Each structure stands twice: as C-alpha cells, then as structure tokens.
Short mmCIF file of C-alpha atoms in Angstrom, two decimals:
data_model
loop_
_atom_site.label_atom_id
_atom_site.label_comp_id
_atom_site.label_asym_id
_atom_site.label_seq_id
_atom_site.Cartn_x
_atom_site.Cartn_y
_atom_site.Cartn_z
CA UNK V 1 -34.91 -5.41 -28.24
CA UNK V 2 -34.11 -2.34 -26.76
CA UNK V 3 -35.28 -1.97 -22.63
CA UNK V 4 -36.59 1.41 -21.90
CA UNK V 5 -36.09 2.97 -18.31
CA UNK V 6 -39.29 2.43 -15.69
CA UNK V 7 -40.29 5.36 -13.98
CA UNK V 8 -42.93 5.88 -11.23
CA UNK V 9 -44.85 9.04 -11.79
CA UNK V 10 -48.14 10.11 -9.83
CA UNK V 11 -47.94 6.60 -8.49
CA UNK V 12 -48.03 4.77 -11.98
CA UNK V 13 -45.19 2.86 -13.30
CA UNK V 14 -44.33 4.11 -16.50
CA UNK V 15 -42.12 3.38 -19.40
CA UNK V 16 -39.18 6.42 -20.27
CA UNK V 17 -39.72 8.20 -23.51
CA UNK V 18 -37.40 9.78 -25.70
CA UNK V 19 -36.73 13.28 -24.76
CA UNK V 20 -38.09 12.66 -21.22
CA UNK V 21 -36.19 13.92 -18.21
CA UNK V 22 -35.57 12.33 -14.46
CA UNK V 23 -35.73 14.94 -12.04
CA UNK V 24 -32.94 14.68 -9.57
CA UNK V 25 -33.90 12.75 -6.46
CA UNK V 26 -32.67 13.75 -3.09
CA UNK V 27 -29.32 13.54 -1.50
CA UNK V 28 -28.91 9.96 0.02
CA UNK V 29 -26.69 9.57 3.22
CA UNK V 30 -23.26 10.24 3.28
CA UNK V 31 -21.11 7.00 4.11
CA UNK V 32 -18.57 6.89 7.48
CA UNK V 33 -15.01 8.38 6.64
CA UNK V 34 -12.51 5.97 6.24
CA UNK V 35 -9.68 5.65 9.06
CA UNK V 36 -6.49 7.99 9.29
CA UNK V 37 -3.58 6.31 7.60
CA UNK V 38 -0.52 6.04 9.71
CA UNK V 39 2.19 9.17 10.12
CA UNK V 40 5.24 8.83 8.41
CA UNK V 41 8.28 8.55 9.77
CA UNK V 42 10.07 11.70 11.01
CA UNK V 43 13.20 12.55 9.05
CA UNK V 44 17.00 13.42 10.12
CA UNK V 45 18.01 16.23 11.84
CA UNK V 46 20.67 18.39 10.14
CA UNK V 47 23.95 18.83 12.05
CA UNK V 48 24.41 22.75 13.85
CA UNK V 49 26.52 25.14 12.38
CA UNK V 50 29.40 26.60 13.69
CA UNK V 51 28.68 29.50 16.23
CA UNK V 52 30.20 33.06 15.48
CA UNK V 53 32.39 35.08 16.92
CA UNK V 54 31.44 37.25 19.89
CA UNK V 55 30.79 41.14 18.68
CA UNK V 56 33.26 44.13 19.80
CA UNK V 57 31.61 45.70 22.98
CA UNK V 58 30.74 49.74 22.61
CA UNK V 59 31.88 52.47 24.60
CA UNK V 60 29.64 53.49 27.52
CA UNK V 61 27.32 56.29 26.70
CA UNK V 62 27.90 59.45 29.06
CA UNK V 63 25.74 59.85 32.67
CA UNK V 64 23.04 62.43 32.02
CA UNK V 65 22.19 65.62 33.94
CA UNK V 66 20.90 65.11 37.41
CA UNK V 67 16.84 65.65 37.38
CA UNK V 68 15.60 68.81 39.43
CA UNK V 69 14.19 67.80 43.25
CA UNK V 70 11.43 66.10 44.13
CA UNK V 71 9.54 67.39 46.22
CA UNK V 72 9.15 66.86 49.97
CA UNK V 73 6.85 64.97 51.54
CA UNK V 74 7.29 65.98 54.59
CA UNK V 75 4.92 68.49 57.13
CA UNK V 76 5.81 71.12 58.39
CA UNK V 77 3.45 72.40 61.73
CA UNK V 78 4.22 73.46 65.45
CA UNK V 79 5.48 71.19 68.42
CA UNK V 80 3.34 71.24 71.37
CA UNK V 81 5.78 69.47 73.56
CA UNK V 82 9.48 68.28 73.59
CA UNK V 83 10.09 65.83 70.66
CA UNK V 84 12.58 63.43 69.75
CA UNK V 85 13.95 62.65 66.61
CA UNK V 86 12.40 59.52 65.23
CA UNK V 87 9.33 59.87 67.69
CA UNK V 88 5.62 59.20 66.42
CA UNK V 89 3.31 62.34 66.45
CA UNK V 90 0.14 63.29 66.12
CA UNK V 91 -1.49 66.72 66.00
CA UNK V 92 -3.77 68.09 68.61
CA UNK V 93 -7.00 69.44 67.41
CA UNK V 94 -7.60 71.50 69.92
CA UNK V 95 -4.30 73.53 69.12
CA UNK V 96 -3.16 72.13 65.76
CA UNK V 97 0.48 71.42 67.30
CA UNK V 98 2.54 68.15 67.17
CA UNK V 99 2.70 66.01 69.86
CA UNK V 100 4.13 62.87 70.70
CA UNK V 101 1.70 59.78 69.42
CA UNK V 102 0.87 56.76 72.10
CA UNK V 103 -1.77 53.82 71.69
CA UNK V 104 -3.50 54.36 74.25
CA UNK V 105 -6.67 56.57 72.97
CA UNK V 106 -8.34 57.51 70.07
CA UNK V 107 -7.01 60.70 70.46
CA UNK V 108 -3.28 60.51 70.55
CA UNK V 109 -3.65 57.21 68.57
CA UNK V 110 -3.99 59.70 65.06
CA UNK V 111 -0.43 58.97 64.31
CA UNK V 112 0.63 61.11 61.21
CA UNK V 113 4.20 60.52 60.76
CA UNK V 114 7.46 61.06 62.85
CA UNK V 115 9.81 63.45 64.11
CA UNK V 116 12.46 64.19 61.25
CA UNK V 117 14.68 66.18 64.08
CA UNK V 118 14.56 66.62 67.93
CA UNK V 119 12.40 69.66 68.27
CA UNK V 120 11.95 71.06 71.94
CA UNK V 121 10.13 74.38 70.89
CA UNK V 122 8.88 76.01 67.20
CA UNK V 123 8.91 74.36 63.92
CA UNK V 124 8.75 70.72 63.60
CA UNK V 125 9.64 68.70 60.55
CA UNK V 126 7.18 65.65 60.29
CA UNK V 127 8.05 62.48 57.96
CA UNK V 128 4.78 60.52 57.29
CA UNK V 129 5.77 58.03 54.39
CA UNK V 130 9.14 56.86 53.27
CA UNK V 131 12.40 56.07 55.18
CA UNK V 132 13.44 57.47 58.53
CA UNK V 133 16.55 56.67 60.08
CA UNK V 134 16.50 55.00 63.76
CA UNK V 135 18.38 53.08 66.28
CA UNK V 136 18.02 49.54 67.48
CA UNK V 137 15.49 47.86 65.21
CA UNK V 138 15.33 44.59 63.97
CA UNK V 139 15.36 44.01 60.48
CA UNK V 140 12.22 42.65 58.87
CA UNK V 141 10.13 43.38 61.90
CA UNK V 142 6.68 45.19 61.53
CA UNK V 143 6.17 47.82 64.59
CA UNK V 144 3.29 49.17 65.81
CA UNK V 145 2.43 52.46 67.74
CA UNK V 146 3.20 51.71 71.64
CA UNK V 147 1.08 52.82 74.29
CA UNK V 148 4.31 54.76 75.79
CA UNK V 149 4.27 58.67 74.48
CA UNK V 150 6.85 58.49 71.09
CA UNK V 151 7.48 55.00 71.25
CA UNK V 152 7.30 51.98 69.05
CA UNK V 153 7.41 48.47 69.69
CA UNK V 154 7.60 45.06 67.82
CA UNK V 155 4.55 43.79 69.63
CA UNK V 156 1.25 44.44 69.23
CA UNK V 157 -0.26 46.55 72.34
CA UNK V 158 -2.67 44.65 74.54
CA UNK V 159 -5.21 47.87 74.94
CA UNK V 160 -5.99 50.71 73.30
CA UNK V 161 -5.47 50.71 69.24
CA UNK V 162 -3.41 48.45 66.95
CA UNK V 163 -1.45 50.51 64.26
CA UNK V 164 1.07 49.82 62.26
CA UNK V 165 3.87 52.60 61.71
CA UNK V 166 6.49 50.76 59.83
CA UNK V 167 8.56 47.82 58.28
CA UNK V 168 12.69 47.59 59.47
CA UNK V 169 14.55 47.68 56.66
CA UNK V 170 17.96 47.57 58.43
CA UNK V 171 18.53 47.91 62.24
CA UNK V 172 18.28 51.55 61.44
CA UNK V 173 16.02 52.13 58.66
CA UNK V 174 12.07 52.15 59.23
CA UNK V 175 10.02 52.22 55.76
CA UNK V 176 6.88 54.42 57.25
CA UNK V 177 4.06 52.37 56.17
CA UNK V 178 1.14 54.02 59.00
CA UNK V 179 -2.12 52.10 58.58
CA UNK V 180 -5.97 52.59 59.89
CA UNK V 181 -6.39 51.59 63.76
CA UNK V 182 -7.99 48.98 65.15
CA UNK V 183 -9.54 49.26 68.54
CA UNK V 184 -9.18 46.49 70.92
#
C-alpha cells in the first residue's frame, strides 16, 4: 500500500494529492562552523644566488653656473651715536636713527638687528636675521640683550626685558634669532 505525505493546512491534517505542491518552509538555523584544521608545515628555503659584479662608476657631470644674488637682508638707516661692529641697535622714534640697544627700557629694548660695521657718523648697515661674525662667544650658548648700551650677555638680565638676540654657532659666529620681550 502506497503511504501518501501528511500535510497540515488551515490547521487540518491532510493527506498529499497528486499534483499537489509544498510550499517552501522557512530557513531553519544555520549550524556552528566546524574548527580550523591545522597549518601545514612550512617548506624549504631555496639557497641565494650568486651576487653580481659591481657596475662601472660614471664620469662626474660638470658644476653649473653660479645663481644670480640673493638679496640682502640687511637695513640700511642713520646712526645716532658711535656704533660698534657687532653691537645691538635699535632705532629711535623720535629721530628714526640707530642707536645702540640695552635691556633696560621698553624703549631701547626694540632691538632690530646689529651693527654689520663700526659706524661713528652717516650710514649704518644693520643685520637683523642670519649670521654675524663676533668675538669671544661660547658655542651653543643662547644670549640675550644686556642692560649695558651694545652689549650681550649669556645670562638672562635681572631687570628690565628678557630678549633673546642669538644662538653661538662657533666662538665667533652668532645665528641672529631676536625674539618678543618679556618684561620682568
């Protein structure tokens, strides 16, 4: 005897017929993956070839034209008083001349370079960034703006304004590097 397929359909349990269709129920839950198989073992490295032989060396190229001038950061203005080269200076207001800078007030404490030459009367060359060439600093040492007219010093002044003028590059190299005041 042949067994025909039960079905439940609007809550009845009913015998399949011929021609009859099951619709497709849903989804049911997917099962937990299985575990990773071990890695296999690694194989053999190949031996290194031989290396080659080292490669002629070229000719050296010829040195190129020299570049026109840069140009010069340095001002050019009128010295009030005696100055020295390598001296800090600041210019006056009052006159727009070049004097020598000190520490001491807020005034003369506008350092804006120094003295490119010893000037005592007419044009003065002022340096206010890059190297100047001096005597009897220590390399590595910052300096500040001393409260003595046109002088530097290693230590920071104990009144007036701190500013920094420079870096020693050598015992006779400053690199100019002038930065805002602070008031004490």
């Amino acid at each position: 005897m042949l067994k025909k397929p039960l079905v439940i359909s609007a809550g009845q349990i009913e015998e399949l017929q011929v021609g009859d269709t099951i619709a497709a129920g849903a989804t049911g839950v997917t099962g937990a993956t299985g575990a990773t198989g071990a890695t296999g073992a690694t194989g053999v490295t190949g031996t290194t070839g031989a290396t080659g032989s080292k490669g002629d060396r070229g000719d050296i190229g010829t040195t190129g034209s020299t570049g026109p001038t840069g140009l010069s950061n340095e001002i050019t203005t009128t010295v009030g008083e005696a100055i020295l080269a390598g001296q800090p200076v600041y210019i006056k207001e009052s006159d727009a001349k070049a004097y020598r800078a000190n520490a001491s007030t807020e005034a003369t404490s506008r350092v804006c370079g120094f003295c490119k030459e010893t000037v005592l009367s007419g044009s003065i060359q002022i340096v206010p960034t890059g190297r100047l060439t001096m005597a009897s600093l220590t390399p590595g040492v910052i300096y500040y703006l001393d409260i003595v007219d046109g002088q530097i010093t290693a230590s920071t002044p104990g009144s007036g304004f701190i500013i920094q003028v420079g870096i020693a590059v050598t015992t006779t190299i400053l690199d100019i590097n002038i930065t805002p005041r602070i008031r004490l």
